[in-house]
Short mmCIF file of C-alpha atoms and ligand atoms in Angstrom, two decimals:
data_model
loop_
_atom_site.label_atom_id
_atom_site.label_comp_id
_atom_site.label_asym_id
_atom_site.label_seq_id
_atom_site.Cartn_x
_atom_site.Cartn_y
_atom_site.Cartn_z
CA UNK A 1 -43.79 34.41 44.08
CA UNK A 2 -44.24 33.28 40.12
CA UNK A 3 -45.86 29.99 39.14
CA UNK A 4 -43.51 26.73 39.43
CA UNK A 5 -44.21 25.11 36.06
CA UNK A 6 -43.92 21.80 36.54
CA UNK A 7 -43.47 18.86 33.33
CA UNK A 8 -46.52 17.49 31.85
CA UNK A 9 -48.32 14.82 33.49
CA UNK A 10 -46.57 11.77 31.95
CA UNK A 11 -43.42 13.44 30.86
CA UNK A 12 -39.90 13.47 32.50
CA UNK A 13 -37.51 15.46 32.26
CA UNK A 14 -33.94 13.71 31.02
CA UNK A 15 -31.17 15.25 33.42
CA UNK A 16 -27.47 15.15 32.33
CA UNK A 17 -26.04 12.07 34.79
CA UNK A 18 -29.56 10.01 32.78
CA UNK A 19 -28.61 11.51 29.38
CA UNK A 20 -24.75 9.71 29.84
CA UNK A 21 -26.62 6.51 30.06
CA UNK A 22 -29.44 7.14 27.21
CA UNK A 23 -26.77 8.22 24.64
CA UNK A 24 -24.82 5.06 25.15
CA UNK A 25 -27.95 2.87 24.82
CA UNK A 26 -28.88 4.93 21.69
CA UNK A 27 -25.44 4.76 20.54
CA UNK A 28 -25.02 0.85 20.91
CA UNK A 29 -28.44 0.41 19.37
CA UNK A 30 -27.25 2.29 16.59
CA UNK A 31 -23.98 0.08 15.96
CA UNK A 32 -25.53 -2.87 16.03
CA UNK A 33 -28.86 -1.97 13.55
CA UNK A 34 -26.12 -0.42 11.52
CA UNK A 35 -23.62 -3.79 11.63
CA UNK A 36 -27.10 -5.55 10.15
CA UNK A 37 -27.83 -2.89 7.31
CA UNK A 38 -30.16 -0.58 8.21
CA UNK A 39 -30.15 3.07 7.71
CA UNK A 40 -31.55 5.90 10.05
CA UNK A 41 -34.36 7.46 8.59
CA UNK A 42 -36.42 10.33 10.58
CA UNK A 43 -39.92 11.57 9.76
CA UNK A 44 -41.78 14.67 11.07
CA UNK A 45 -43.22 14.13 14.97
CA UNK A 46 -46.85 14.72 13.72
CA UNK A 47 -48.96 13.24 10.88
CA UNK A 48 -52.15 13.20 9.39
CA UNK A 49 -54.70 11.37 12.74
CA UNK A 50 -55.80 9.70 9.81
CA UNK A 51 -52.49 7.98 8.20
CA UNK A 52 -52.35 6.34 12.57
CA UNK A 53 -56.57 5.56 12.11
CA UNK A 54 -56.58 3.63 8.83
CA UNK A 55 -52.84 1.82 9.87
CA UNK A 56 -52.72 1.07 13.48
CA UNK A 57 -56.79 0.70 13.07
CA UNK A 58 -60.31 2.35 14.19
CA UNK A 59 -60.48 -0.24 16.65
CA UNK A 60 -56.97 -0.18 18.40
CA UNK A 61 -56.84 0.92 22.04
CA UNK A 62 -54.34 3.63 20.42
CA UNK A 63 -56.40 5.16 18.01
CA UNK A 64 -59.13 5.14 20.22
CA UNK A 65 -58.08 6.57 23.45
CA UNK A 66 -54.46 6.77 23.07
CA UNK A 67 -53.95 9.32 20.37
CA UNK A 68 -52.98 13.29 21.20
CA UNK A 69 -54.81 15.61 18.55
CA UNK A 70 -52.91 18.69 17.87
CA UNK A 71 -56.14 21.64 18.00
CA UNK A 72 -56.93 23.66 15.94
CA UNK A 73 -55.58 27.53 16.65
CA UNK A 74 -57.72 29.98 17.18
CA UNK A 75 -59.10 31.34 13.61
CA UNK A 76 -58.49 35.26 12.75
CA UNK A 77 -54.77 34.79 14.10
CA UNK A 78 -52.31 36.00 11.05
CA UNK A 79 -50.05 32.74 12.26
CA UNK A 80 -52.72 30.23 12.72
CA UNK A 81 -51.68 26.96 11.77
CA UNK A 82 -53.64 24.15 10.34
CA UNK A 83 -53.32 21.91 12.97
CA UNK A 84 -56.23 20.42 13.09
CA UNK A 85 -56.78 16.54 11.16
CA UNK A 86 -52.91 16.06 12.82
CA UNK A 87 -51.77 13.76 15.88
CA UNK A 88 -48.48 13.72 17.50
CA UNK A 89 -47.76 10.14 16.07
CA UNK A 90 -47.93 7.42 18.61
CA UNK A 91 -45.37 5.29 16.86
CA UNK A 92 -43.70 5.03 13.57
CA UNK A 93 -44.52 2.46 11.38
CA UNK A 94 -47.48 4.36 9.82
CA UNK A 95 -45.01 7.24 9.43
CA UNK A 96 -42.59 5.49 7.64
CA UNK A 97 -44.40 3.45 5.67
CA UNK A 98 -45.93 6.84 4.33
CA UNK A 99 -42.59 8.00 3.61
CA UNK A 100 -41.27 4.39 1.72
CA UNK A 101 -44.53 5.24 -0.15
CA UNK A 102 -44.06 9.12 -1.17
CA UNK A 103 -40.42 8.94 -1.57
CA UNK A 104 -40.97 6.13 -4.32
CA UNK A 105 -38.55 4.05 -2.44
CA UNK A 106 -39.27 1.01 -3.76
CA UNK A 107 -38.14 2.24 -7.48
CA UNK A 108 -34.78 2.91 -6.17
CA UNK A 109 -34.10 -0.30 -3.89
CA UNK A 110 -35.47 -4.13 -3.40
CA UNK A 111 -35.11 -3.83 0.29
CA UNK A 112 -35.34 -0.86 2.20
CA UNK A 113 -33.99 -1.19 5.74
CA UNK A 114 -34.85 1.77 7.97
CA UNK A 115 -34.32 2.48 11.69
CA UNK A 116 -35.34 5.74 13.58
CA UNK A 117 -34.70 6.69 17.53
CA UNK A 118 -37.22 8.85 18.56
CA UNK A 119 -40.14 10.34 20.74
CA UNK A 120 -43.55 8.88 20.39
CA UNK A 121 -46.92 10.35 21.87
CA UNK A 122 -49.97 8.10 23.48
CA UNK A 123 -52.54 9.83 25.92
CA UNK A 124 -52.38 7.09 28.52
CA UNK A 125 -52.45 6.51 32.06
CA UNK A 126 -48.79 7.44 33.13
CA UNK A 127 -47.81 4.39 35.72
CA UNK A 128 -43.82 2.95 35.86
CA UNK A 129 -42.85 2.17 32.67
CA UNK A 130 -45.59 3.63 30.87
CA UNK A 131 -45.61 7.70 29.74
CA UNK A 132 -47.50 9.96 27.81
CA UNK A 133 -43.96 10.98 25.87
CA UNK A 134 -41.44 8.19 26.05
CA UNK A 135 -38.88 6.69 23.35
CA UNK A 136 -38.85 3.97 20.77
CA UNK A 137 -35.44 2.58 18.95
CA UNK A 138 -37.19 0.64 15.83
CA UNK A 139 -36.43 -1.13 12.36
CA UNK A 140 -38.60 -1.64 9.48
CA UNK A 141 -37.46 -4.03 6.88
CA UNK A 142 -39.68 -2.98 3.86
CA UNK A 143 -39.60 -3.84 -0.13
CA UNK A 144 -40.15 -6.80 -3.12
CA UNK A 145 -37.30 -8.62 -1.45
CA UNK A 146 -38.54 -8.41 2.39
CA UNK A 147 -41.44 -11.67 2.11
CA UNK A 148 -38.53 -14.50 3.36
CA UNK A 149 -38.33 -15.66 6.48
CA UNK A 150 -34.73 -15.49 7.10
CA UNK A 151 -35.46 -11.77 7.10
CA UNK A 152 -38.19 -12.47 10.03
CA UNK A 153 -35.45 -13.99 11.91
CA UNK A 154 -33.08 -11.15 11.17
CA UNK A 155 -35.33 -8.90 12.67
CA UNK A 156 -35.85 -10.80 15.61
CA UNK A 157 -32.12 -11.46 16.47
CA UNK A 158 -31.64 -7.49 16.06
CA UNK A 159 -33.33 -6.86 18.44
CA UNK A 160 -32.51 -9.48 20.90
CA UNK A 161 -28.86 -8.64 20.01
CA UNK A 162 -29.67 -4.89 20.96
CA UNK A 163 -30.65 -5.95 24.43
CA UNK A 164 -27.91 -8.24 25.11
CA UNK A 165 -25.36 -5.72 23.84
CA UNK A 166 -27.46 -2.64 26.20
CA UNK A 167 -26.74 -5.14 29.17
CA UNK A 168 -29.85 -6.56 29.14
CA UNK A 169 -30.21 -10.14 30.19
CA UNK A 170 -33.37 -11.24 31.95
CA UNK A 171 -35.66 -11.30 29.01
CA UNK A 172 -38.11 -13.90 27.09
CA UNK A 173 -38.43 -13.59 23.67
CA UNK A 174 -42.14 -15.16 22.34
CA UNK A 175 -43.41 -15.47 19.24
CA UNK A 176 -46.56 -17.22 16.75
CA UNK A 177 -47.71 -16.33 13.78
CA UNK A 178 -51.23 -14.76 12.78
CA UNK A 179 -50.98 -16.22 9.11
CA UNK A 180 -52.78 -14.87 5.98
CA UNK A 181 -55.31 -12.22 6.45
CA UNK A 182 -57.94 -15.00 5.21
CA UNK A 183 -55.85 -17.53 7.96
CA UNK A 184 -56.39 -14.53 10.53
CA UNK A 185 -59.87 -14.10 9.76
CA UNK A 186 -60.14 -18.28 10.51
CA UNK A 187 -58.61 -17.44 13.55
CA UNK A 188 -61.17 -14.86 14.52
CA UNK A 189 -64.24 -16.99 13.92
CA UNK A 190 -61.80 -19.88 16.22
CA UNK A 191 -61.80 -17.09 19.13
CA UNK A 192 -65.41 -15.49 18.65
CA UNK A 193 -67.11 -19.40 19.45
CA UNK A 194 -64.36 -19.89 22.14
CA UNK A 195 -65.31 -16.45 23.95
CA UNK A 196 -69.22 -16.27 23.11
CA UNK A 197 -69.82 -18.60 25.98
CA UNK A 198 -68.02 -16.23 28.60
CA UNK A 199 -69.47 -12.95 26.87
CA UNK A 200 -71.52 -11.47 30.38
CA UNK A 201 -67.76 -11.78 32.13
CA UNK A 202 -65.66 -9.43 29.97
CA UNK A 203 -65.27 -5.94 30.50
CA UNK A 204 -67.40 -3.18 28.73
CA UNK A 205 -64.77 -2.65 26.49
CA UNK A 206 -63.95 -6.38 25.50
CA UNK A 207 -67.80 -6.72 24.71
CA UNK A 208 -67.51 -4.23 22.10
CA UNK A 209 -63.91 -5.80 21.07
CA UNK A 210 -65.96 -8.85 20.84
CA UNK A 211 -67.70 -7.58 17.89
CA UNK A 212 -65.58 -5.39 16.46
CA UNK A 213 -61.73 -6.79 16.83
CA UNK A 214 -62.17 -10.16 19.40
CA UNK A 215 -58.20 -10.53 19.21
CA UNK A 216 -58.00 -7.54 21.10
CA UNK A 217 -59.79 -9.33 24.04
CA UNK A 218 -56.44 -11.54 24.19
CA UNK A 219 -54.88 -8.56 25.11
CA UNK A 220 -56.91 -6.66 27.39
CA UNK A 221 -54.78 -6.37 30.83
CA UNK A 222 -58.71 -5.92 32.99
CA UNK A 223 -58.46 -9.39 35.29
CA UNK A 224 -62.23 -10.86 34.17
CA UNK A 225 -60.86 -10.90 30.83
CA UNK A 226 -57.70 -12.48 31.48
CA UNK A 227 -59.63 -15.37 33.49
CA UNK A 228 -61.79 -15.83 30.63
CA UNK A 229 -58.60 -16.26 28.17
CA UNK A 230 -57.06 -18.56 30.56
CA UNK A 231 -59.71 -20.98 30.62
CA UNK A 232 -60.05 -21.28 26.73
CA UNK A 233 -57.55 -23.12 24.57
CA UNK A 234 -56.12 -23.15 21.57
CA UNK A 235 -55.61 -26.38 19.37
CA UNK A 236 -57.17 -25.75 16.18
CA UNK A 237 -54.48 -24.73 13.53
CA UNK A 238 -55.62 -21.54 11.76
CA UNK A 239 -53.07 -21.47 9.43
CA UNK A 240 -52.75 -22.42 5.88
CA UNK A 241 -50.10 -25.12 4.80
CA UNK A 242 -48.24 -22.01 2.99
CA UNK A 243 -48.45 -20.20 6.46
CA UNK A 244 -47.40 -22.86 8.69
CA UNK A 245 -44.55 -23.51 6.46
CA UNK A 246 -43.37 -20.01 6.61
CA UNK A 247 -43.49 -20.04 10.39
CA UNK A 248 -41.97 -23.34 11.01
CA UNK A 249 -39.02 -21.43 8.77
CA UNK A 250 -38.57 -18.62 11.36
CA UNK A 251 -38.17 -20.76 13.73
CA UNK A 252 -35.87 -22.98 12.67
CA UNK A 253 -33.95 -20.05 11.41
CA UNK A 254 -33.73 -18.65 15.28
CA UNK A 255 -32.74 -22.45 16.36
CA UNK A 256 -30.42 -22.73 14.27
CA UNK A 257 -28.30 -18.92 15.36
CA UNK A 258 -29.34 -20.13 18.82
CA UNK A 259 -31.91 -17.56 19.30
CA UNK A 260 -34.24 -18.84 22.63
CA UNK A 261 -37.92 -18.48 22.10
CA UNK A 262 -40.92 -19.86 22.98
CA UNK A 263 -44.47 -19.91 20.67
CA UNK A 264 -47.13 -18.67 21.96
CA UNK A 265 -50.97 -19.08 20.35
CA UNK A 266 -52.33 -15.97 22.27
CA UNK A 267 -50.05 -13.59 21.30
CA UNK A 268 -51.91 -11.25 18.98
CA UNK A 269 -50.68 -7.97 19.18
CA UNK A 270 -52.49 -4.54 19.77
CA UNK A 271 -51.89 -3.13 16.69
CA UNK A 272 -54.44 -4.58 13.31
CA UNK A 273 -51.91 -4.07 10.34
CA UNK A 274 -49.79 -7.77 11.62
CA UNK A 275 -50.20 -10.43 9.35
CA UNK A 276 -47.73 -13.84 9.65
CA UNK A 277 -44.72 -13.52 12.63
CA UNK A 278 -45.46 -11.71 15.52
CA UNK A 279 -43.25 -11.09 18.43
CA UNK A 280 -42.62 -9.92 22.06
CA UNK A 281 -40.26 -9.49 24.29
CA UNK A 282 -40.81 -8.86 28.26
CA UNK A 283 -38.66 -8.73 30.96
CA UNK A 284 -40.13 -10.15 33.99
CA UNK A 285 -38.37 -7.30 36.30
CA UNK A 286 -40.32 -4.45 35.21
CA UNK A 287 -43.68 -5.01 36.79
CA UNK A 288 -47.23 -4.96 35.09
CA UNK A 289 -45.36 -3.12 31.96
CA UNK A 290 -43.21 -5.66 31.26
CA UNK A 291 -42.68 -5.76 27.32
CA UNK A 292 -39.26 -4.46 26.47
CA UNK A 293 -40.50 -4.31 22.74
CA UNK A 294 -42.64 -5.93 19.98
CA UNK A 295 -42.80 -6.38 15.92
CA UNK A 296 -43.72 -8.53 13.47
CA UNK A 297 -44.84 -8.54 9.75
CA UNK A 298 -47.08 -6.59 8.20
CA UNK A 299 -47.54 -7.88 4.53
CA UNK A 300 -50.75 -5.48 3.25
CA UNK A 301 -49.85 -2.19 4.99
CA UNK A 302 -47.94 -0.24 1.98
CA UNK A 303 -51.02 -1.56 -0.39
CA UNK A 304 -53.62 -0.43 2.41
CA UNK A 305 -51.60 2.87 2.21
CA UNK A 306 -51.57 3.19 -1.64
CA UNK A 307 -48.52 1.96 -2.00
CA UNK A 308 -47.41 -1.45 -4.00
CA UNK A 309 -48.25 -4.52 -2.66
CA UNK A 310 -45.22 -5.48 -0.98
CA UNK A 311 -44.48 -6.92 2.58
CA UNK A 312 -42.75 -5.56 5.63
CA UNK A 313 -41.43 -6.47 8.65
CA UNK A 314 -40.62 -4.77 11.88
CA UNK A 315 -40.11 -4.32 15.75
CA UNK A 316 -39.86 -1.18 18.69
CA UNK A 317 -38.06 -1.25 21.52
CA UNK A 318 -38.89 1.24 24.49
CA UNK A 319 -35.97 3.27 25.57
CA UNK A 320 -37.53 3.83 28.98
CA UNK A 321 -38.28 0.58 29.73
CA UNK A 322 -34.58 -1.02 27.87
CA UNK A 323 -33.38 1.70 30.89
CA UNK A 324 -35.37 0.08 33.90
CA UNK A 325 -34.44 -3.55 32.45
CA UNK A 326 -30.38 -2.17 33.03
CA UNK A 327 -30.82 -1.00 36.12
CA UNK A 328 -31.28 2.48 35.18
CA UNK A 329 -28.89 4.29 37.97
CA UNK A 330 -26.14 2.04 38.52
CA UNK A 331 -23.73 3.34 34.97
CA UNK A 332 -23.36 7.25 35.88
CA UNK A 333 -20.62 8.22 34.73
CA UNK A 334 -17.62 7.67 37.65
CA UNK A 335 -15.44 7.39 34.42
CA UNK A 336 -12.98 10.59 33.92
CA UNK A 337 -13.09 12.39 30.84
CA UNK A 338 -10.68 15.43 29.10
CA UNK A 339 -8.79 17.64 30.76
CA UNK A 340 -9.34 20.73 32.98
CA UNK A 341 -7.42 23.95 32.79
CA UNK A 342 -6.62 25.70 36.32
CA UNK A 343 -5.08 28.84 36.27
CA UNK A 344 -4.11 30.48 39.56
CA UNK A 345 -4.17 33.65 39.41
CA UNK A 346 -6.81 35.73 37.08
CA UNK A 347 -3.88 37.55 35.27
CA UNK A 348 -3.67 34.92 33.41
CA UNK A 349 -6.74 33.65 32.33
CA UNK A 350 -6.29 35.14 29.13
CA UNK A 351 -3.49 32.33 28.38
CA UNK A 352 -5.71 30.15 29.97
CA UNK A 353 -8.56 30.86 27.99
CA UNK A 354 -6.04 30.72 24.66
CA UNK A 355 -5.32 27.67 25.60
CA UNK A 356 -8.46 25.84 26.19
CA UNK A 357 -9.48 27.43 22.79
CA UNK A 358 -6.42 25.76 20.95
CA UNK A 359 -6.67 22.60 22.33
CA UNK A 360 -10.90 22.25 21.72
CA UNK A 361 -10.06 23.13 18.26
CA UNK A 362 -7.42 20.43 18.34
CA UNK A 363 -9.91 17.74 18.94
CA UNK A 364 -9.34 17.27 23.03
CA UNK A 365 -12.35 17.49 25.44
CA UNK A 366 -10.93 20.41 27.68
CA UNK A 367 -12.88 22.87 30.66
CA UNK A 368 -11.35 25.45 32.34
CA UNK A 369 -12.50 26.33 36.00
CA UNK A 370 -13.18 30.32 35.45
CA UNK A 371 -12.01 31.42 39.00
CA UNK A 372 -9.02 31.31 41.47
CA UNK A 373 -8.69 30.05 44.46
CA UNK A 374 -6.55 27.95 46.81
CA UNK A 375 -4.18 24.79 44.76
CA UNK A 376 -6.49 22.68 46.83
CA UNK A 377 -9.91 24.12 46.03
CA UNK A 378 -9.31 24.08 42.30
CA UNK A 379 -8.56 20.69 41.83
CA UNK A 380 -11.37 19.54 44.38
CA UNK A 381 -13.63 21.66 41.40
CA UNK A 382 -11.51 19.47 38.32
CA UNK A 383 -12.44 16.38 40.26
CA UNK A 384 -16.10 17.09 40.73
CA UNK A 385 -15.82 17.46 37.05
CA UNK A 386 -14.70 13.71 36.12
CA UNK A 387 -11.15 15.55 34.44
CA UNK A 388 -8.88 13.05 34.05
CA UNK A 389 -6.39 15.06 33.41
CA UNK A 390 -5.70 18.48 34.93
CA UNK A 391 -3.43 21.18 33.44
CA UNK A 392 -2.13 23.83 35.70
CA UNK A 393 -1.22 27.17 34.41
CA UNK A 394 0.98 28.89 37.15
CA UNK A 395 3.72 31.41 37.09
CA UNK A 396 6.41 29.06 36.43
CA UNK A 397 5.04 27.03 33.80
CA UNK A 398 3.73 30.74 31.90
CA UNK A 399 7.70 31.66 31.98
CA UNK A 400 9.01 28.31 31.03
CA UNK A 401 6.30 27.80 28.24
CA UNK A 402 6.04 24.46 29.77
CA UNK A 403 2.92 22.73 30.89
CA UNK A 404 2.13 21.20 34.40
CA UNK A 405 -0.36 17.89 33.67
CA UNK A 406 -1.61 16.35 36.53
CA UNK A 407 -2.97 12.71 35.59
CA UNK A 408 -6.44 12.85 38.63
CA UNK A 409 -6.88 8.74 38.15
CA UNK A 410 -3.15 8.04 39.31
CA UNK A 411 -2.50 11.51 40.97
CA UNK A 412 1.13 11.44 38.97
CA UNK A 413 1.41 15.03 38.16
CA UNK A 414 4.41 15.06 34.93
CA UNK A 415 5.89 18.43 33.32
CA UNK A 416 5.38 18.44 29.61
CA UNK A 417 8.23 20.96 27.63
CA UNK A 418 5.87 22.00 24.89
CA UNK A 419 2.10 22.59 23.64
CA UNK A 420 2.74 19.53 21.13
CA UNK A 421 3.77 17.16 23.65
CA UNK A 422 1.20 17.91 25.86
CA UNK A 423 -1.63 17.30 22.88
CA UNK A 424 -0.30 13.91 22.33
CA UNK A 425 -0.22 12.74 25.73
CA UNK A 426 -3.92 13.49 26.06
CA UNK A 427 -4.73 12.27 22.47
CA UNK A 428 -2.83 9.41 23.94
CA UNK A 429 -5.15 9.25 26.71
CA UNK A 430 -8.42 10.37 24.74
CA UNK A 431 -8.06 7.23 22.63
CA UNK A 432 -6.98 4.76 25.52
CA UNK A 433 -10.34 5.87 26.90
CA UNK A 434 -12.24 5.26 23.82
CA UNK A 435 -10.60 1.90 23.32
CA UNK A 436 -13.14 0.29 25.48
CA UNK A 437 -16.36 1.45 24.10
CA UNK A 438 -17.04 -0.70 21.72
P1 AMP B 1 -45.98 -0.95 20.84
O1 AMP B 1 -45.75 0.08 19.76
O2 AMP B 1 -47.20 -0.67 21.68
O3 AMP B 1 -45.87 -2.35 20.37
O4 AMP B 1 -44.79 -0.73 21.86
C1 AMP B 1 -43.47 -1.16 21.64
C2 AMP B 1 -42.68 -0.90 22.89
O5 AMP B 1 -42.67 0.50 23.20
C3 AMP B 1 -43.29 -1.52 24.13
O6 AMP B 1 -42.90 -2.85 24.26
C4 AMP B 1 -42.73 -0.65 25.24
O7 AMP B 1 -41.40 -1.04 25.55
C5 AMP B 1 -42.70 0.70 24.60
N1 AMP B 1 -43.90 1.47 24.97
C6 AMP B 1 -45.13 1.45 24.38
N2 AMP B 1 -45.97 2.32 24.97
C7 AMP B 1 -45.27 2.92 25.96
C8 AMP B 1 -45.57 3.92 26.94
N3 AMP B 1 -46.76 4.50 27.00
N4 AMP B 1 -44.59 4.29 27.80
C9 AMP B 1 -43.36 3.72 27.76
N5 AMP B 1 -43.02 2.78 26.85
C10 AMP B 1 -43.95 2.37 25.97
#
């Protein structure tokens, strides 16, 4: 017997009754960044390892561990590509940014508001919720125009508007601001004479953190390190009066659309390029990974990239875990769709086949069972299918020129004189359907 292949460790495999449900997340996401502006933009899957190094940073968990190096091919081969120097990119703002940047963007609009839907790549420990391929819907609010922080807030509702309009209920939204990059590096020094004391305790890796990046401690999930974080507090203010101002604005801008949040002085981020608002959102029913998504501003990353010096502002939402948050299973489609041919005998699946042609070139969804078999068994198959309508071809209707349509919701079966009546009833019926997805 061959070798059962079997999907990558950390990878799934999307099966047809799952990608009903991901399409209609994808496609409500899509409304709703669309209703606020934003316009789909899509870069390559791959980039330069060093465009995700010098943006998400040297000392991020993800550039460090996390990051999947394409290698090199072996050399001699007359198709070798370069591959080496590139990572399957393990999230998009770096991406884009690159793109605002090399596309001159900037020249040709004050505010650039991008979304994307995609895969992204991190070589982690696969566990519930967290994969080695899995899916981001994200926005990135980037130009001269984007340093206000109405458009902080704007960013923020998106994406709590994308989760209540996916179905998603049980979430908390927090947020605090980092400040300046001098305010940050205030912040730093805060943390480094808060942790020195309870150095020996953290983990190997926070030690070096320590050094290196000590807000990254705030984040580390190891339980040492979390006791340690508990037991220190936060009252200093590290932020400037320009800084504080510009937070208290995003949050009265959320109070006043009635967005709920709550502040929190620990929340950091993984990621070095956020400077100002920074934001999370978990859902307390998905376990140990429990952040539905995350964004925040990032005011020095197009300069850092050789771009202008302009600010940005952004969030990601994980399609996998958006999924768990709904429930997941509970949505497959029970919902009938187009219609289903039956012919019953094979002589005449050449009008049946015709037919199906002529009415999938007139816009309605339409299968055709491609055997015979008893009245009974036939429309068993058109139910398994989710028809909601089923059209039998049969001796007497081929004669007549009529059309038998046999409504599977009600079970009303109605005989239609002509092709063009026919079309209408199930355009009728087609658009009924489509009333309710809004
Ligand atoms: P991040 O880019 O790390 O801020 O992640 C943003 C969101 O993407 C997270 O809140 C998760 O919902 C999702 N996410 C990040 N990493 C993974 C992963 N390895 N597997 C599944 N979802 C992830």
């Amino acid at each position: 017997m061959g070798k059962m292949f079997s999907v990558p460790r950390g990878t799934i495999d999307i099966l047809p009754e799952q990608t009903y449900l991901w399409k209609k997340l994808e496609v409500t996401a899509a409304r709703i960044i669309e209703r606020y502006g934003y316009r789909e933009i899509r870069t390559p899957l791959f980039e330069e390892t060093e465009l995700f190094a010098k943006c998400i940073g040297q000392t991020s968990d993800v550039v460090n561990k996390q990051m999947l190096n394409l290698a090199a091919q072996k050399q001699g081969c007359e198709r070798t590509l370069k591959l080496s120097g590139l990572s399957l990119r393990p999230e998009s703002t770096a991406s884009i940014v690159r793109s605002y940047i090399k596309n001159n963007l900037d020249k040709k609009e004050r505010l650039s508001k991008l979304y994307y839907i995609g895969p992204m790549f991190r070589g982690e420990r696969p566990q519930r919720g967290r994969l080695r391929q899995f899916h981001q819907i994200g926005v990135e609010a980037i130009g001269p125009d984007s340093s206000v922080p109405y458009l902080d807030a704007e960013v923020i509702a998106l994406a709590v508007h994308i989760l209540e309009a996916c179905g998603i209920r049980d979430f908390s939204l927090m947020i605090n601001s980092l400040g300046s990059a001098e305010d940050k590096k205030r912040f730093s020094g805060i943390l480094r004479r808060k942790i020195q004391p309870f150095l020996k305790d953290l983990c190997q890796d926070c030690q070096s953190r320590f050094e290196r990046n000590v807000f990254r401690v705030l984040d580390c999930k190891n339980t040492r390190c979390r006791t340690v974080v508990r037991q220190i507090t936060m009252n200093e203010d590290c932020l400037s009066d320009a800084s504080r101002r510009y937070y208290a604005d995003v949050c009265r801008a959320l109070e006043d659309i009635g967005i709920p949040f709550k502040q929190d002085p620990f929340l950091v981020r993984g990621l070095d390029y956020y400077t100002h608002t920074v934001f999370e959102i978990t859902s307390s029913g998905l376990g140990s990974q429990d952040a539905l998504g995350a964004g925040g501003r990032y005011n020095h990353l197009v300069e850092q990239l050789g771009g202008p010096r302009i600010g940005a502002v952004g969030f990601a939402l994980g399609i996998e875990r958006m999924l768990l948050a709904t429930g997941g299973q509970e949505d497959t489609p029970s919902r009938r769709t187009g219609a289903h041919i039956v012919v019953m005998d094979e002589q005449w699946f050449k009008d049946g086949f015709a037919l199906l042609n002529r009415l999938r070139r007139d816009g309605i969804q339409t299968d055709m069972s491609f055997r015979t078999g008893s009245m009974k068994s036939l429309m068993r198959s058109a139910d398994k299918n989710r028809a909601r309508d089923v059209i039998i071809l049969g001796e007497e209707e081929l004669k007549k020129g009529t059309f038998s349509v046999k409504d599977m919701g009600t079970g009303v079966q109605s005989e239609m004189e002509s092709y063009e009546k026919m079309k209408r009833h199930l355009e009728r019926a087609n658009h009924a359907e489509n009333a309710h997805v809004r």
